[in-house]
Every structure is written in structure tokens, then in C-alpha cells.
Coordinates of N, CA and C in Angstrom, one line a residue:
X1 N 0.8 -1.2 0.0 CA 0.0 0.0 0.0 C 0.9 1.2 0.0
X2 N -0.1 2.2 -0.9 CA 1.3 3.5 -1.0 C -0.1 4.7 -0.5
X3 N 0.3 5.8 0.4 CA -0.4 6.2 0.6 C -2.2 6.0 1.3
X4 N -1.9 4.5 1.7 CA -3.1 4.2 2.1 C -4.1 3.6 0.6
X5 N -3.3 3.7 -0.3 CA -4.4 2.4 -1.3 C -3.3 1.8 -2.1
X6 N -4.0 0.2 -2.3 CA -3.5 -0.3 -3.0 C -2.4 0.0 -4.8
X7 N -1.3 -1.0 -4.3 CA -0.7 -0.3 -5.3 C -1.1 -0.3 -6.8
X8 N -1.8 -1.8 -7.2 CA -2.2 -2.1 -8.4 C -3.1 -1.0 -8.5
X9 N -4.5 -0.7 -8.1 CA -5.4 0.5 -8.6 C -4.7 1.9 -8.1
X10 N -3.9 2.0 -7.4 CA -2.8 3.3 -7.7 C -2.1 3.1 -9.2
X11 N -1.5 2.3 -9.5 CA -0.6 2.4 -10.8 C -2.0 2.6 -12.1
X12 N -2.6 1.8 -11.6 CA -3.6 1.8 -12.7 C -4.3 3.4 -13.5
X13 N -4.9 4.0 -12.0 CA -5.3 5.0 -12.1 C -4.5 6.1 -11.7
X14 N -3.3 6.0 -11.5 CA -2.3 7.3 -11.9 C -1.7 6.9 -13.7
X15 N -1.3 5.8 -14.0 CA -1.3 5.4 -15.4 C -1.8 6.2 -16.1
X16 N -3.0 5.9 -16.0 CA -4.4 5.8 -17.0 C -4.7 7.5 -17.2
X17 N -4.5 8.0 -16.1 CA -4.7 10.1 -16.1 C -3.4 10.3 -16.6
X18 N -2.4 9.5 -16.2 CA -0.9 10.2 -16.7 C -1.2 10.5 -18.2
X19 N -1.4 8.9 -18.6 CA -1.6 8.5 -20.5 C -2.6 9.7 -21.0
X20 N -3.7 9.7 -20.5 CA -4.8 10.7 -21.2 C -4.9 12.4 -21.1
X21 N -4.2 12.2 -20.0 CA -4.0 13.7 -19.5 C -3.0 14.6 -20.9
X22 N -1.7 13.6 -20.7 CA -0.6 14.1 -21.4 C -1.5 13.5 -23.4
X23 N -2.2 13.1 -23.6 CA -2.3 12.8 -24.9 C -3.3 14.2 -25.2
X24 N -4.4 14.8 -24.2 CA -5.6 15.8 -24.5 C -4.6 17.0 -24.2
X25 N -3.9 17.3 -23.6 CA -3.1 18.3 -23.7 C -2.3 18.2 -24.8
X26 N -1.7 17.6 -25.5 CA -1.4 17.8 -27.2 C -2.3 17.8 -27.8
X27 N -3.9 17.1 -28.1 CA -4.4 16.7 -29.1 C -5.2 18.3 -29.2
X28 N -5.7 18.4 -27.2 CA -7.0 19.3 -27.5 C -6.4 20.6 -26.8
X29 N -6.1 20.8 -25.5 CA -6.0 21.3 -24.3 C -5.3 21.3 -23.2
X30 N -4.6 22.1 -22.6 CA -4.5 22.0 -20.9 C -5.1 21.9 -20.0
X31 N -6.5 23.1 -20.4 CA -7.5 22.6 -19.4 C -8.6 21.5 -19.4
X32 N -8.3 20.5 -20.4 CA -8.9 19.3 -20.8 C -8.2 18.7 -19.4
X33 N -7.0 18.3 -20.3 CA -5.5 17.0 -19.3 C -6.0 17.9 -17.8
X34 N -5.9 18.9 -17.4 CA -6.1 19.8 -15.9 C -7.1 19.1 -15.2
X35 N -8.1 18.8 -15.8 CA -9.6 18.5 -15.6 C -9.4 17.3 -15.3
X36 N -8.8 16.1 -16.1 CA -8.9 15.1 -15.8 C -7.7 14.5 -15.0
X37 N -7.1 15.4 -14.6 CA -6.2 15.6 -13.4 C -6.8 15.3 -12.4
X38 N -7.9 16.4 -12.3 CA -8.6 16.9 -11.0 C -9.5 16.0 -10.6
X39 N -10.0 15.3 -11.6 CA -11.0 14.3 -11.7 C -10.4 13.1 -10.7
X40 N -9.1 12.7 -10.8 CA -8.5 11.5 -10.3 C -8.3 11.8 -9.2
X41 N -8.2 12.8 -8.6 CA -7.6 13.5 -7.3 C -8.8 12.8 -6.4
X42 N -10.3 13.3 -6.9 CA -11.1 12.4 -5.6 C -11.2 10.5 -5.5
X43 N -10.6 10.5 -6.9 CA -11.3 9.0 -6.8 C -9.9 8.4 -6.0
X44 N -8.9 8.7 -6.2 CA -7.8 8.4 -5.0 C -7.9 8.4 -3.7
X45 N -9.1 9.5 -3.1 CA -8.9 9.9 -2.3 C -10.2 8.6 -1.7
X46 N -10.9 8.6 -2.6 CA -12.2 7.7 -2.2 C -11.2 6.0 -2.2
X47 N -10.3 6.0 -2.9 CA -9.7 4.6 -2.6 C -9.1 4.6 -1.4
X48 N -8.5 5.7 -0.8 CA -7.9 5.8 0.4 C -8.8 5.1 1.3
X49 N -9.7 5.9 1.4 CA -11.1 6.1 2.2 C -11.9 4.6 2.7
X50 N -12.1 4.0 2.0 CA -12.2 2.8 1.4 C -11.8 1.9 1.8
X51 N -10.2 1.7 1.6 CA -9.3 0.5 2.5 C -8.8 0.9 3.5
X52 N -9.7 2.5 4.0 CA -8.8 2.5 5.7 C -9.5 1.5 6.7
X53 N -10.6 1.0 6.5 CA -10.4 -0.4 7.6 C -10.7 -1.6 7.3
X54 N -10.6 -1.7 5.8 CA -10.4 -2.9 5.5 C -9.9 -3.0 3.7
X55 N -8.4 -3.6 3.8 CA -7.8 -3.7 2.7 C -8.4 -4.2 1.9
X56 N -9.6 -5.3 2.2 CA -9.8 -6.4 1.0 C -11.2 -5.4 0.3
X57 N -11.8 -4.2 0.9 CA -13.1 -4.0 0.4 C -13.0 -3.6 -0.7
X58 N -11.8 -2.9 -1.1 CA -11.9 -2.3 -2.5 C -11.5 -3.2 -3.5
X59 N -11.0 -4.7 -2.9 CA -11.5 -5.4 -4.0 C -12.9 -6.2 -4.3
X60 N -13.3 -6.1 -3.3 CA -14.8 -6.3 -3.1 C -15.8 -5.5 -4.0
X61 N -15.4 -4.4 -3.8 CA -16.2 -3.5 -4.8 C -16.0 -3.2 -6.3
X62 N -14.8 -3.7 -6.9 CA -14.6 -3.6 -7.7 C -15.1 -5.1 -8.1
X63 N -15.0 -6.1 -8.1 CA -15.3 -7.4 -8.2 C -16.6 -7.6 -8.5
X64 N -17.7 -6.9 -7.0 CA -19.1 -6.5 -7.2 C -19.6 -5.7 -8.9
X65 N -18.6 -4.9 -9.0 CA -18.9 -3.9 -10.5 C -18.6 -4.8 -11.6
X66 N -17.7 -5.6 -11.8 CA -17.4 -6.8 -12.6 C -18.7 -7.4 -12.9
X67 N -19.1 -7.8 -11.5 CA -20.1 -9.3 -12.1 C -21.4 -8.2 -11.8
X68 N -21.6 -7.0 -11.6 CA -22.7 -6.8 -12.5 C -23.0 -6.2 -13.5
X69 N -21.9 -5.8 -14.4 CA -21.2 -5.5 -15.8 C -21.4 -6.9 -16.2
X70 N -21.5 -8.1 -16.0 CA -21.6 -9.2 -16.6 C -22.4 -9.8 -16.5
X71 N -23.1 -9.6 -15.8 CA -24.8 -9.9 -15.5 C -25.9 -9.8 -16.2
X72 N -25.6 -8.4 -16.2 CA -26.5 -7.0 -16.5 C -27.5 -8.2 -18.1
X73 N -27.1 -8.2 -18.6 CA -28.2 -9.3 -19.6 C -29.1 -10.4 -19.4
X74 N -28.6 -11.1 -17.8 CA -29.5 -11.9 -17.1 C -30.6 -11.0 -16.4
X75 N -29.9 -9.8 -15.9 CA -30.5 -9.3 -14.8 C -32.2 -8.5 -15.4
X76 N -31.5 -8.2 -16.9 CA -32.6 -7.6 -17.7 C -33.9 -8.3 -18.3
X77 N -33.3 -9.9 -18.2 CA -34.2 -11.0 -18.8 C -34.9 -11.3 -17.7
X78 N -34.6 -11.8 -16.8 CA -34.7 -12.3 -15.5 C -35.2 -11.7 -14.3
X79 N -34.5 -10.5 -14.3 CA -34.6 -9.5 -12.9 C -34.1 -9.7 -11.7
X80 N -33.2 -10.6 -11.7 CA -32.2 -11.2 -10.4 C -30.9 -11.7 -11.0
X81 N -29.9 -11.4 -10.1 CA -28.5 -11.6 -10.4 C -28.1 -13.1 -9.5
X82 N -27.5 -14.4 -9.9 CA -27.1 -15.1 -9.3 C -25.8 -15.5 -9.2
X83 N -25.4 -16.0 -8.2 CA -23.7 -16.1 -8.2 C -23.2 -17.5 -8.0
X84 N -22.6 -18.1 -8.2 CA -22.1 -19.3 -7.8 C -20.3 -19.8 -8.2
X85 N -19.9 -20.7 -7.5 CA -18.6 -20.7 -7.7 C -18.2 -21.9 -9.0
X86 N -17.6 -21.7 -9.5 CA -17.3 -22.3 -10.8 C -16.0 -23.6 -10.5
X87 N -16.7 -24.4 -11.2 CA -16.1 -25.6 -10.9 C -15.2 -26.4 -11.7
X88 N -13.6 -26.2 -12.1 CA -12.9 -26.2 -13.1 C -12.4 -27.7 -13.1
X89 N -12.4 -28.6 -12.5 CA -12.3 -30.1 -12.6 C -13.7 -31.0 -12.5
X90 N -13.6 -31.9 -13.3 CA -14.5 -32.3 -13.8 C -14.6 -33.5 -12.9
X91 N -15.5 -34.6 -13.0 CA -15.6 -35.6 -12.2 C -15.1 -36.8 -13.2
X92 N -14.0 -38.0 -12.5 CA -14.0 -38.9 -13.5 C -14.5 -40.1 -12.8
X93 N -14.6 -39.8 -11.2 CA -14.7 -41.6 -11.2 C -16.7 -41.9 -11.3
X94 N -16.5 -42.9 -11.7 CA -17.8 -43.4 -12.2 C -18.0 -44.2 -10.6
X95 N -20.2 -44.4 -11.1 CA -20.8 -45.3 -10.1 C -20.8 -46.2 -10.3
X96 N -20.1 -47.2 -9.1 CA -19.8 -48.7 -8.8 C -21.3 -49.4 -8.6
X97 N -21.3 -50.5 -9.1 CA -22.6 -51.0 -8.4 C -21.9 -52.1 -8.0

């Protein structure tokens, strides 16, 4: 942890404003890249916020945003989201009689 949030969503989202910031300040603006400077400033602050008493929640919440970004087509059909754990080995032994 740097600053109180994790480092992967720190690299990510200092990355990701570094990349766009510096690309809209050539393409368009300064006060474009400025803006979306400013933009990243709270959501850091809200990841701070977040994992101050518990490190694992912000991957909790992001995880939660996943599977209902992957849902969202059941949930439309259906109107309920279901979860279950996924079972990557298969069964071989057969029934004895």
C-alpha cells in the first residue's frame, strides 16, 4: 500500500490520467489533461477512504462492479443476479454398483 491504497489500482489509475492527461493536452488542451487531473484526485482519495479499515473492500467493490457489468443481460431478462462458484475439474470416477 502506498499512501493508504493499494498499489495495483494506484498504478492503474495514476497510469491511465498520466496517459490521457498528457495525450488531451497535445491533441485538445491543458484545461482538458487539468480537468482530468482533477478528476482523479477524488477517486484516490475515495480509494484511500475505502481501504482504511479494510484492505480487502476495494477489491470487493470492484469485483461487485465486474459481475454486474456481466450480469446486466441476465438481470434484464430475468430480474435477479445469481452467483455461484465455478467448478474447473471435472468428475471422473464413475458409479460402482
Amino acid at each position: 500500500m502506498l499512501g493508504g491504497v493499494p498499489i495495483m489500482p494506484l498504478i492503474l489509475i495514476g497510469g491511465l490520467t498520466l496517459l490521457v492527461s498528457v495525450w488531451l493536452y497535445y491533441l485538445v488542451s491543458g484545461y482538458v489533461s487539468l480537468g482530468i487531473v482533477l478528476i482523479a484526485i477524488p477517486i484516490l482519495l475515495w480509494m484511500r477512504q475505502t481501504t482504511k479499515t479494510d484492505d480487502q473492500r476495494l477489491r470487493q467493490v470492484m469485483m461487485r462492479a465486474r459481475m454486474r457489468l456481466r450480469h446486466s443481460p441476465s438481470r434484464a431478462t430475468w430480474g435477479a443476479i445469481s452467483y455461484g462458484p465455478l467448478c474447473w475439474k471435472t468428475r471422473r470416477t464413475q458409479w460402482k454398483s
